[in-house]
Short mmCIF file of C-alpha atoms in Angstrom, two decimals:
data_model
loop_
_atom_site.label_atom_id
_atom_site.label_comp_id
_atom_site.label_asym_id
_atom_site.label_seq_id
_atom_site.Cartn_x
_atom_site.Cartn_y
_atom_site.Cartn_z
CA MET E 1 0.00 0.00 0.00
CA SER E 2 2.78 2.40 0.90
CA VAL E 3 4.61 1.56 -2.34
CA ALA E 4 1.51 2.44 -4.38
CA VAL E 5 1.13 5.74 -2.53
CA ALA E 6 4.77 6.56 -3.09
CA SER E 7 4.46 5.78 -6.79
CA THR E 8 1.41 8.00 -7.09
CA ALA E 9 3.17 10.81 -5.28
CA THR E 10 6.18 10.51 -7.58
CA ALA E 11 3.96 10.55 -10.64
CA ALA E 12 2.12 13.59 -9.34
CA ALA E 13 5.40 15.31 -8.76
CA THR E 14 6.70 14.64 -12.25
CA MET E 15 3.49 15.49 -14.12
CA CYS E 16 1.44 18.59 -13.35
CA ASN E 17 -1.35 19.67 -15.72
CA GLY E 18 0.44 17.90 -18.54
CA LEU E 19 3.75 19.62 -17.79
CA THR E 20 6.77 17.48 -17.05
CA MET E 21 8.55 18.36 -13.81
CA ASN E 22 12.06 17.17 -13.08
CA SER E 23 12.24 14.71 -10.20
CA PRO E 24 14.34 15.75 -7.20
CA GLN E 25 16.88 13.07 -8.10
CA ASP E 26 17.39 14.69 -11.52
CA PHE E 27 17.55 18.25 -10.18
CA VAL E 28 20.94 19.92 -10.58
CA ASP E 29 21.14 23.10 -8.55
CA PRO E 30 22.50 25.88 -10.77
CA VAL E 31 23.34 28.09 -7.79
CA ASP E 32 26.89 28.26 -6.45
CA TRP E 33 26.42 27.84 -2.72
CA SER E 34 29.83 29.30 -1.92
CA ASP E 35 28.41 32.73 -2.84
CA LEU E 36 25.44 32.42 -0.51
CA ASP E 37 25.13 33.77 3.03
CA ASP E 38 24.13 31.41 5.84
CA LEU E 39 20.39 32.16 5.77
CA SER E 40 20.15 31.83 1.98
CA ARG E 41 22.10 28.56 2.09
CA GLN E 42 19.92 27.20 4.91
CA LEU E 43 16.69 28.00 3.06
CA ARG E 44 17.88 26.40 -0.17
CA GLN E 45 19.12 23.30 1.63
CA GLU E 46 15.80 22.88 3.46
CA ALA E 47 13.88 23.27 0.19
CA ILE E 48 15.90 20.61 -1.67
CA GLN E 49 15.68 18.21 1.27
CA THR E 50 11.91 18.73 1.47
CA TRP E 51 11.58 18.04 -2.24
CA HIS E 52 13.37 14.71 -1.74
CA ASP E 53 11.21 13.85 1.28
CA GLU E 54 7.90 14.93 -0.29
CA PRO E 55 8.12 14.94 -4.09
CA GLU E 56 4.52 16.12 -4.43
CA LEU E 57 5.72 19.56 -3.28
CA GLY E 58 7.92 19.84 -6.38
CA PRO E 59 5.63 22.22 -8.31
CA LEU E 60 5.33 24.55 -5.29
CA LEU E 61 9.06 24.60 -4.62
CA ARG E 62 9.98 25.05 -8.29
CA ASN E 63 7.65 28.06 -8.47
CA THR E 64 8.93 29.67 -5.27
CA VAL E 65 12.22 29.16 -3.41
CA LEU E 66 13.75 26.94 -6.12
CA ALA E 67 12.36 28.87 -9.08
CA PRO E 68 14.70 29.81 -11.93
CA GLY E 69 16.64 32.95 -11.09
CA VAL E 70 16.22 32.58 -7.32
CA ARG E 71 19.54 32.67 -5.47
CA THR E 72 19.40 34.65 -2.24
CA PHE E 73 16.98 34.68 0.65
CA GLU E 74 15.54 37.96 -0.66
CA ASP E 75 15.00 36.40 -4.11
CA ALA E 76 13.14 33.47 -2.57
CA VAL E 77 10.95 35.71 -0.42
CA ALA E 78 10.04 38.00 -3.34
CA CYS E 79 9.22 35.09 -5.62
CA THR E 80 7.20 33.21 -2.99
CA VAL E 81 5.12 36.17 -1.81
CA ALA E 82 4.36 37.20 -5.40
CA TYR E 83 3.33 33.63 -6.16
CA ARG E 84 1.03 33.50 -3.12
CA LEU E 85 -0.55 36.88 -3.85
CA LEU E 86 -1.67 35.77 -7.32
CA SER E 87 -3.82 32.72 -7.76
CA LYS E 88 -2.65 31.86 -11.28
CA PRO E 89 0.47 32.56 -13.32
CA CYS E 90 0.40 34.98 -16.21
CA PRO E 91 -0.39 33.17 -19.52
CA GLN E 92 2.39 32.94 -22.08
CA THR E 93 0.22 34.45 -24.82
CA PRO E 94 -2.55 37.02 -24.41
CA PRO E 95 -5.99 35.45 -24.88
CA ALA E 96 -8.22 36.61 -27.70
CA SER E 97 -10.59 38.21 -25.19
CA PHE E 98 -8.00 40.93 -24.60
CA ALA E 99 -8.87 42.39 -28.00
CA SER E 100 -12.44 43.05 -26.84
CA ASN E 101 -11.27 44.56 -23.53
CA ALA E 102 -12.91 41.69 -21.69
CA ALA E 103 -11.46 40.64 -18.33
CA PRO E 104 -11.70 36.88 -17.97
CA ALA E 105 -11.73 35.51 -14.44
CA ASP E 106 -8.56 33.48 -14.91
CA ILE E 107 -6.35 36.52 -15.64
CA PRO E 108 -4.50 37.87 -12.57
CA THR E 109 -4.82 41.52 -11.60
CA PHE E 110 -1.06 41.98 -11.68
CA CYS E 111 1.68 40.50 -13.85
CA PRO E 112 3.66 38.04 -11.67
CA SER E 113 7.00 39.15 -13.11
CA SER E 114 6.19 42.79 -12.42
CA LEU E 115 4.98 42.03 -8.89
CA ARG E 116 8.06 39.97 -8.12
CA GLY E 117 10.17 42.84 -9.44
CA ILE E 118 8.45 45.37 -7.17
CA ILE E 119 8.99 43.25 -4.05
CA SER E 120 12.55 42.44 -5.05
CA GLU E 121 13.31 46.12 -5.67
CA ALA E 122 12.09 47.00 -2.17
CA LEU E 123 14.17 44.22 -0.61
CA HIS E 124 17.34 45.31 -2.40
CA ASN E 125 16.98 49.03 -1.71
CA ASN E 126 19.18 50.33 1.12
CA LEU E 127 18.35 54.03 0.92
CA LEU E 128 14.69 54.15 1.92
CA ARG E 129 14.54 52.73 5.45
CA GLU E 130 11.65 51.80 7.71
CA ALA E 131 12.23 52.41 11.43
CA GLY E 132 15.93 52.61 10.70
CA HIS E 133 16.17 49.29 8.84
CA SER E 134 16.46 48.37 5.20
CA ALA E 135 13.69 46.07 3.97
CA SER E 136 16.20 43.26 3.52
CA GLU E 137 17.45 43.52 7.10
CA ALA E 138 13.92 43.76 8.47
CA VAL E 139 12.61 40.73 6.54
CA ARG E 140 15.55 38.59 7.63
CA LEU E 141 15.03 39.54 11.28
CA ASP E 142 11.28 38.92 10.90
CA ALA E 143 11.93 35.37 9.66
CA LEU E 144 14.39 34.64 12.47
CA ALA E 145 11.91 36.03 15.02
CA VAL E 146 9.27 33.54 13.84
CA CYS E 147 11.73 30.64 14.15
CA ASP E 148 12.78 31.79 17.61
CA ARG E 149 9.35 32.51 19.12
CA ASP E 150 6.87 30.18 17.41
CA PRO E 151 7.15 26.66 18.88
CA ALA E 152 5.23 25.25 15.90
CA VAL E 153 7.92 26.31 13.41
CA ASP E 154 11.06 24.23 12.84
CA THR E 155 12.51 25.58 9.59
CA VAL E 156 12.99 28.83 7.72
CA LEU E 157 11.31 27.16 4.75
CA GLU E 158 8.04 26.91 6.69
CA VAL E 159 8.16 30.62 7.44
CA VAL E 160 8.72 31.62 3.81
CA LEU E 161 6.19 29.19 2.30
CA PHE E 162 3.32 29.14 4.77
CA LEU E 163 3.34 31.81 7.51
CA LYS E 164 0.83 34.45 6.47
CA GLY E 165 1.88 36.88 9.19
CA PHE E 166 5.37 36.90 7.71
CA ALA E 167 4.04 37.14 4.14
CA ALA E 168 1.82 40.09 5.08
CA LEU E 169 4.83 41.83 6.63
CA VAL E 170 6.77 41.34 3.40
CA CYS E 171 3.86 42.84 1.46
CA HIS E 172 3.79 45.77 3.85
CA ARG E 173 7.52 46.41 3.49
CA ALA E 174 7.16 46.44 -0.29
CA ALA E 175 4.09 48.71 -0.02
CA TYR E 176 5.92 51.00 2.43
CA TYR E 177 8.78 51.35 -0.06
CA LYS E 178 6.42 52.01 -2.95
CA TRP E 179 4.35 54.51 -0.90
CA HIS E 180 7.29 56.65 0.17
CA ALA E 181 9.19 56.37 -3.12
CA HIS E 182 6.06 57.66 -4.85
CA LYS E 183 5.70 60.48 -2.29
CA GLN E 184 9.25 61.58 -3.02
CA LYS E 185 8.25 62.15 -6.63
CA ASN E 186 4.88 63.74 -5.91
CA ALA E 187 4.03 64.50 -2.29
CA LYS E 188 0.36 65.13 -3.08
CA LYS E 189 -0.34 61.75 -4.67
CA LYS E 190 -0.75 58.30 -3.19
CA SER E 191 0.76 55.18 -4.69
CA LEU E 192 -2.10 53.03 -5.89
CA THR E 193 0.33 50.15 -6.33
CA ALA E 194 1.03 50.34 -2.59
CA LEU E 195 -2.69 50.38 -1.87
CA TRP E 196 -3.16 47.38 -4.18
CA LEU E 197 -0.52 45.48 -2.18
CA GLN E 198 -2.36 46.38 1.03
CA SER E 199 -5.70 45.30 -0.39
CA GLN E 200 -4.39 42.05 -1.85
CA ALA E 201 -2.53 41.13 1.34
CA SER E 202 -5.71 41.78 3.33
CA SER E 203 -7.73 39.61 0.94
CA ILE E 204 -5.25 36.72 0.75
CA PHE E 205 -3.64 36.72 4.20
CA GLY E 206 -6.27 38.44 6.36
CA LEU E 207 -4.05 41.23 7.73
CA ASP E 208 -4.78 44.87 6.92
CA ILE E 209 -1.70 47.13 7.26
CA HIS E 210 -1.67 50.61 5.79
CA PRO E 211 1.39 51.26 3.59
CA ALA E 212 2.28 54.40 5.57
CA ALA E 213 2.43 52.61 8.93
CA THR E 214 5.96 52.18 10.30
CA ILE E 215 6.97 48.73 11.57
CA GLY E 216 10.34 47.83 13.04
CA ALA E 217 12.40 44.69 12.47
CA GLY E 218 12.19 41.32 14.18
CA VAL E 219 8.39 41.53 14.45
CA LEU E 220 6.15 38.48 14.79
CA PHE E 221 2.48 38.45 13.79
CA ASP E 222 1.57 35.12 15.34
CA HIS E 223 -1.31 33.49 13.42
CA GLY E 224 -1.96 36.99 12.10
CA THR E 225 -5.62 36.69 11.16
CA GLY E 226 -7.51 39.91 11.76
CA ILE E 227 -4.56 42.18 12.59
CA VAL E 228 -5.31 45.79 11.61
CA ILE E 229 -2.69 48.57 11.70
CA GLY E 230 -3.65 52.11 10.78
CA GLU E 231 -1.91 54.75 8.70
CA THR E 232 -0.05 56.70 11.41
CA ALA E 233 0.69 53.75 13.70
CA THR E 234 4.24 52.74 14.57
CA VAL E 235 5.51 49.42 15.93
CA GLY E 236 8.99 49.09 17.42
CA ASP E 237 11.61 46.40 16.95
CA GLY E 238 11.10 42.99 18.50
CA CYS E 239 7.33 43.21 19.05
CA THR E 240 4.90 40.31 18.97
CA MET E 241 1.20 40.60 18.14
CA LEU E 242 -1.31 37.80 18.30
CA HIS E 243 -4.30 37.45 15.99
CA GLY E 244 -7.08 40.02 16.07
CA VAL E 245 -4.97 42.93 17.33
CA THR E 246 -6.14 46.38 16.24
CA LEU E 247 -4.03 49.52 16.23
CA GLY E 248 -6.91 51.83 15.40
CA GLY E 249 -7.49 55.54 15.05
CA THR E 250 -9.63 58.10 16.82
CA GLY E 251 -12.46 58.13 14.32
CA LYS E 252 -12.65 60.66 11.51
CA ASP E 253 -9.80 62.82 12.78
CA ILE E 254 -7.01 63.43 10.31
CA GLY E 255 -3.32 63.60 11.12
CA ASP E 256 -1.48 61.59 13.75
CA ARG E 257 -4.26 59.42 15.18
CA HIS E 258 -2.97 55.88 15.75
CA PRO E 259 -1.02 54.12 18.55
CA LYS E 260 2.75 54.28 18.91
CA VAL E 261 3.99 50.90 20.15
CA GLY E 262 7.52 50.80 21.55
CA ALA E 263 10.13 48.06 21.20
CA ASN E 264 9.78 44.50 22.54
CA VAL E 265 6.08 44.83 23.35
CA LEU E 266 3.77 41.81 23.64
CA ILE E 267 0.13 42.38 22.60
CA GLY E 268 -2.28 39.53 23.28
CA ALA E 269 -4.97 38.19 20.99
CA ASN E 270 -7.90 40.46 20.10
CA ALA E 271 -6.52 43.45 22.01
CA SER E 272 -7.59 46.86 20.69
CA LEU E 273 -5.34 49.91 21.05
CA LEU E 274 -7.18 53.01 19.92
CA GLY E 275 -6.06 56.57 19.36
CA ASN E 276 -2.76 58.42 19.34
CA ILE E 277 -1.44 56.78 22.51
CA SER E 278 1.99 55.46 23.40
CA ILE E 279 2.79 51.96 24.60
CA GLY E 280 6.20 51.99 26.27
CA ASP E 281 9.08 49.63 25.54
CA GLY E 282 8.75 46.18 27.07
CA ALA E 283 5.06 46.51 27.97
CA LYS E 284 2.54 43.66 28.00
CA ILE E 285 -1.07 44.05 26.88
CA GLY E 286 -3.33 41.18 27.92
CA ALA E 287 -5.58 39.37 25.47
CA GLY E 288 -8.90 41.07 24.79
CA SER E 289 -7.87 44.35 26.41
CA VAL E 290 -9.15 47.71 25.19
CA VAL E 291 -6.41 50.32 25.65
CA LEU E 292 -7.53 53.94 25.34
CA ARG E 293 -4.78 55.72 27.29
CA PRO E 294 -0.95 55.55 27.23
CA ILE E 295 0.80 52.66 28.99
CA PRO E 296 4.30 53.20 30.43
CA ALA E 297 7.34 51.09 29.64
CA HIS E 298 7.48 47.60 31.17
CA ALA E 299 3.92 47.85 32.53
CA THR E 300 1.37 45.04 32.23
CA ALA E 301 -2.14 46.21 31.37
CA VAL E 302 -5.30 44.12 31.09
CA GLY E 303 -9.05 44.59 30.91
CA SER E 304 -11.62 46.75 29.19
CA PRO E 305 -10.85 49.55 29.65
CA ALA E 306 -7.31 48.41 30.35
CA LYS E 307 -5.64 49.18 33.66
CA ILE E 308 -2.15 48.47 34.94
CA VAL E 309 -1.94 45.43 37.20
CA GLY E 310 1.84 45.19 37.54
CA ARG E 311 5.08 45.22 35.64
CA ALA E 312 6.76 42.74 33.32
CA ARG E 313 9.58 40.84 34.98
CA GLU E 314 11.48 40.27 31.73
CA SER E 315 13.15 43.01 29.70
CA ASN E 316 11.89 41.75 26.31
CA PRO E 317 8.30 40.51 26.63
CA GLY E 318 7.96 40.52 22.85
CA SER E 319 10.43 37.63 22.66
CA THR E 320 9.39 35.57 25.68
CA MET E 321 5.76 35.07 24.57
CA ASP E 322 4.27 35.18 28.08
CA GLU E 323 0.73 35.25 26.71
CA THR E 324 -0.89 34.05 29.96
CA LEU E 325 0.90 36.76 31.98
CA GLN E 326 2.57 34.38 34.39
CA ASN E 327 5.78 36.40 34.56
CA VAL E 328 4.29 39.60 36.00
CA GLN E 329 5.11 41.38 39.26
CA LEU E 330 1.64 42.30 40.46
CA MET E 331 0.67 45.38 42.44
CA ARG E 332 0.30 44.77 46.16
CA LYS E 333 -2.52 45.54 48.56
CA SER E 334 -4.78 46.86 45.86
CA ALA E 335 -8.32 47.71 46.88
CA SER E 336 -9.29 46.94 43.32
CA SER E 337 -6.79 44.28 42.53
CA ALA E 338 -6.00 41.84 39.80
CA THR E 339 -4.52 38.54 40.86
CA LEU E 340 -3.14 35.57 39.08
CA GLU E 341 -4.88 32.42 40.21
CA THR E 342 -3.10 29.16 39.54
CA VAL E 343 -5.56 26.44 38.76
CA ALA E 344 -4.81 23.59 41.13
CA SER E 345 -4.69 20.89 38.53
CA THR E 346 -2.09 19.22 36.39
CA ASN E 347 -2.47 19.18 32.65
CA THR E 348 -2.87 15.84 30.96
CA ASP E 349 0.42 16.29 29.16
CA GLY E 350 2.28 16.79 32.42
CA THR E 351 2.98 20.47 31.86
CA SER E 352 2.69 23.13 34.54
CA PRO E 353 -0.75 24.29 35.72
CA VAL E 354 -2.55 26.92 33.72
CA THR E 355 -2.51 30.46 35.09
CA GLN E 356 -5.61 32.60 34.78
CA LEU E 357 -6.03 36.34 35.23
CA THR E 358 -8.91 37.17 37.53
CA ALA E 359 -9.90 40.77 38.13
CA TYR E 360 -12.21 41.91 40.90
CA ASP E 361 -13.14 45.11 42.66
CA GLU E 362 -13.91 45.05 46.35
CA ASN E 363 -15.98 48.18 45.96
CA SER E 364 -18.01 46.87 43.04
CA SER E 365 -20.65 45.28 45.24
CA THR E 366 -20.76 48.01 47.90
CA ASP E 367 -23.92 49.55 46.55
CA ASP E 368 -25.66 46.18 46.37
CA VAL E 369 -24.76 45.39 49.98
CA ASP E 370 -25.99 48.76 51.17
CA GLN E 371 -29.16 48.35 49.19
CA SER E 372 -29.86 44.98 50.71
CA SER E 373 -29.16 46.33 54.19
CA SER E 374 -31.60 49.15 53.60
CA SER E 375 -34.29 46.90 52.22
CA SER E 376 -33.97 44.51 55.12
CA SER E 377 -33.85 47.24 57.75
CA GLY E 378 -37.62 47.11 58.14
CA SER E 379 -37.64 43.42 59.01
CA GLU E 380 -38.26 42.23 62.54
CA GLY E 381 -35.39 42.22 65.02
CA GLU E 382 -34.71 39.68 67.74
CA ASP E 383 -37.55 41.09 69.88
CA GLY E 384 -39.99 40.78 66.99
CA GLU E 385 -40.45 44.52 66.66
CA ALA E 386 -40.06 46.22 63.30
CA GLU E 387 -37.47 48.95 62.96
CA SER E 388 -39.02 52.38 63.02
CA SER E 389 -39.64 54.19 59.74
CA LEU E 390 -37.49 57.07 61.02
CA GLU E 391 -34.46 54.80 61.41
CA THR E 392 -35.11 53.36 57.96
CA LYS E 393 -35.21 56.84 56.48
CA ASP E 394 -31.97 57.78 58.24
CA ARG E 395 -30.26 54.66 56.95
CA THR E 396 -31.45 55.29 53.39
CA THR E 397 -30.31 58.90 53.59
CA LYS E 398 -26.89 57.79 54.83
CA HIS E 399 -26.60 55.26 51.99
CA LYS E 400 -27.39 57.93 49.39
CA HIS E 401 -24.90 60.30 51.01
CA ASP E 402 -22.17 57.63 51.01
CA LYS E 403 -22.88 56.72 47.39
CA LYS E 404 -22.84 60.38 46.37
CA LYS E 405 -19.55 60.83 48.22
CA LYS E 406 -18.14 57.76 46.51
CA ASP E 407 -19.23 58.97 43.07
CA LYS E 408 -17.82 62.42 43.79
CA GLY E 409 -14.51 60.90 44.79
CA THR E 410 -14.11 59.19 41.42
CA SER E 411 -15.84 61.64 39.12
CA SER E 412 -12.69 63.73 38.65
CA THR E 413 -10.73 60.67 37.56
CA ASP E 414 -10.69 59.57 33.94
CA ALA E 415 -12.75 56.37 33.87
CA PHE E 416 -10.40 55.01 31.20
CA CYS E 417 -7.23 55.92 33.10
CA PRO E 418 -4.98 52.83 33.33
CA PHE E 419 -3.68 54.01 36.72
CA ARG E 420 -7.03 53.60 38.49
CA ASP E 421 -5.59 51.21 41.06
CA TYR E 422 -2.99 53.77 42.11
CA ILE E 423 -5.78 56.17 43.06
CA ARG E 424 -7.38 53.52 45.25
CA LEU E 425 -4.05 52.52 46.77
CA ALA E 426 -3.44 56.14 47.80
CA LYS E 427 -6.22 55.88 50.36
CA ASN E 428 -4.34 53.22 52.33
CA ALA E 429 -0.82 54.54 51.84
CA PRO E 430 1.32 55.35 54.91
CA PRO E 431 1.15 58.97 56.13
CA ASP E 432 3.42 61.40 54.28
CA SER E 433 4.18 58.93 51.49
CA ILE E 434 4.18 60.01 47.87
CA THR E 435 1.14 58.62 46.07
CA PHE E 436 -0.43 59.09 42.67
CA CYS E 437 -2.70 61.69 44.23
CA THR E 438 0.28 63.55 45.68
CA LEU E 439 1.89 63.74 42.27
CA LYS E 440 -1.40 64.78 40.73
CA SER E 441 -1.79 67.71 43.16
CA LEU E 442 1.85 68.66 42.58
CA LEU E 443 2.21 68.31 38.80
CA GLN E 444 -1.26 68.75 37.30
CA PRO E 445 -1.45 72.48 38.20
CA GLU E 446 1.83 72.82 36.32
CA GLY E 447 0.19 71.47 33.17
CA CYS E 448 1.32 67.84 33.41
CA PRO E 449 -1.31 65.49 31.86
CA LEU E 450 -2.67 62.57 33.82
CA TYR E 451 -0.93 59.88 31.77
CA GLN E 452 2.48 61.45 32.37
CA ILE E 453 1.78 61.61 36.10
CA GLY E 454 0.92 57.93 35.99
CA GLU E 455 4.11 57.09 34.08
CA ILE E 456 6.19 58.96 36.66
CA MET E 457 4.46 57.14 39.52
CA PHE E 458 4.85 53.76 37.83
CA THR E 459 8.55 54.35 37.21
CA LEU E 460 9.20 55.52 40.80
CA ASP E 461 7.15 52.73 42.42
CA THR E 462 9.54 49.87 41.68
CA ARG E 463 8.05 47.76 44.51
CA ASN E 464 4.50 47.95 43.12
CA VAL E 465 2.99 49.10 46.43
CA GLY E 466 1.34 52.28 45.15
CA TYR E 467 3.56 54.81 46.94
CA VAL E 468 7.16 55.89 47.48
CA LYS E 469 8.84 57.49 50.47
CA PRO E 470 9.38 61.25 50.33
CA GLU E 471 13.13 60.91 50.73
CA ALA E 472 13.22 58.67 47.66
CA PHE E 473 11.18 61.23 45.75
CA LEU E 474 13.55 64.08 46.58
CA THR E 475 16.53 62.63 44.75
CA ASN E 476 18.36 63.43 41.53
CA GLU E 477 17.16 60.11 40.09
CA ALA E 478 13.51 61.06 40.65
CA LYS E 479 14.21 64.48 39.17
CA GLN E 480 15.62 62.89 36.01
CA ILE E 481 12.58 60.61 35.72
CA ILE E 482 10.27 63.63 35.80
CA VAL E 483 12.38 65.41 33.22
CA GLU E 484 12.30 62.35 30.96
CA LYS E 485 8.54 61.82 31.19
CA THR E 486 7.40 65.46 31.05
CA LYS E 487 10.09 66.77 28.66
CA TRP E 488 10.29 69.84 30.93
CA PRO E 489 13.58 71.71 31.31
CA LEU E 490 15.63 70.64 34.31
CA GLU E 491 15.29 74.12 35.83
CA ARG E 492 11.49 73.90 35.81
CA VAL E 493 11.45 70.46 37.45
CA THR E 494 13.96 71.63 40.05
CA ALA E 495 11.76 74.62 40.93
CA VAL E 496 8.66 72.42 41.30
CA LEU E 497 10.50 69.96 43.54
CA GLU E 498 11.94 72.78 45.65
CA LYS E 499 8.40 73.96 46.37
CA PHE E 500 7.45 70.42 47.34
CA ARG E 501 10.55 70.05 49.53
CA ASP E 502 9.67 73.19 51.49
CA LYS E 503 6.06 72.06 51.90
CA TRP E 504 7.17 68.60 53.01
CA HIS E 505 9.62 69.96 55.58
CA ASN E 506 6.93 72.26 56.99
CA ALA E 507 4.45 69.40 57.16
CA THR E 508 6.86 67.06 58.93
CA SER E 509 7.81 69.81 61.37
CA ASN E 510 4.15 70.41 62.22
CA LYS E 511 3.61 66.71 62.65
CA ALA E 512 6.53 66.51 65.09
CA ARG E 513 4.86 69.20 67.19
CA GLN E 514 1.52 67.29 66.95
CA PRO E 515 2.45 63.64 67.56
CA HIS E 516 -1.18 62.52 67.66
CA ALA E 517 -1.90 63.72 64.14
CA VAL E 518 -3.19 60.86 62.06
CA GLN E 519 -1.98 62.03 58.66
CA SER E 520 -0.19 65.06 57.32
CA SER E 521 -2.22 67.51 55.29
CA LEU E 522 0.53 67.24 52.70
CA ILE E 523 -0.93 64.10 51.19
CA PRO E 524 -4.27 64.19 49.38
CA VAL E 525 -6.13 60.95 50.04
CA SER E 526 -8.32 60.86 46.98
CA GLY E 527 -8.10 61.69 43.32
#
């Protein structure tokens, strides 16, 4: 039975639509391998070995990585992506229907030779760079990133032939080159060839990347289906995105309107990042999150709307693929906390237990509890007597007052702010400590936006406890952090901190004279 199957496979490999294909045993490689670099040599070797192992792949290999004229890695990538973008090769002779301007269904929308030439031109151009890299350098690093991070991939050949995330990136790099080369000739016109590449890549591979978007090198689009990247978005080197990720705009606004993702960022499946926001280097965005505000470097954000639950332990989350967020240093003592629960079970394959992210808010059920207390306040007590209507009214009034106070305490805070837990943690911080609310009262009157205040607090709070000691805040290191995040001149930051230093010294002096004081008036307790 196996012999018959092998014979059929060999026959299929040597005859394809009436065309005779050389068998792998008869194939004489015309390429001088001594002229090839390591990656090009590896790809060619894997292709020839695969042809020997599975002869039925002969037609595919001879039309892609082993096609006539293909030598280098760049040649193979250009030929393969062009082949995959077009369903059928260009006919040798124009059909008669061309004379009547008819467009038969079996004619491709682009000449394969021309398309291969466009991609090849982009890959061999060293002048027009994307995020500081030539297209050739970027594509090579992209392929190596897939091999390094995707456990399902064993060879470079698999990446070039089958990985649609990689193929879509190649299309984008060619479209990026075409877009900007066209703009250099006529700044007012778009390149429709670049837009065709975007459209065709979206149709064939399922990823929609605008030609003007800027993407760094060593990027992995794992699975890739449903990834959308808008016109003014940027993605740094070494990032990983799972399927369904959206880097979307702010609506109908024109101009700079899409996210700016730093280097080595991990973005989980189906996460949506919307608007002109920054995601700092080494950040992690949990699967399904909706991010509407900036996230600082090395932070881990989850939820909808996303909030920061801790910081990444590794320096390059984009390479470690910690999709279940097991390697995260969580915030401590959070009134509205997110915890990682380890399921107390062993997987059937003997691997480690699965880790789940569970978010809860201790205050979320406060209103329900108060409501139930109020509704039951009229029930009979131990002596069988009903509570008086006056006491019931007082209790209801108190509940409404507490709820109004609670709403008032959070109304001034952006509901989408990713630093929401820091505001809650401030309420339980030690007296005279520096909290998010302290920084807000200090820096917001100076014109510092809320997201920058949060970034400063996150950077200072290396222990993830929601506060820092005043003496740690009044250091040159803290001053440099504020300068870096706010982009203010050093003199301005120094003046602001000098005001704070004087206020802090006065507050601590007053506290020393009043030892029974519960908390210094220096520290605001709510946002």
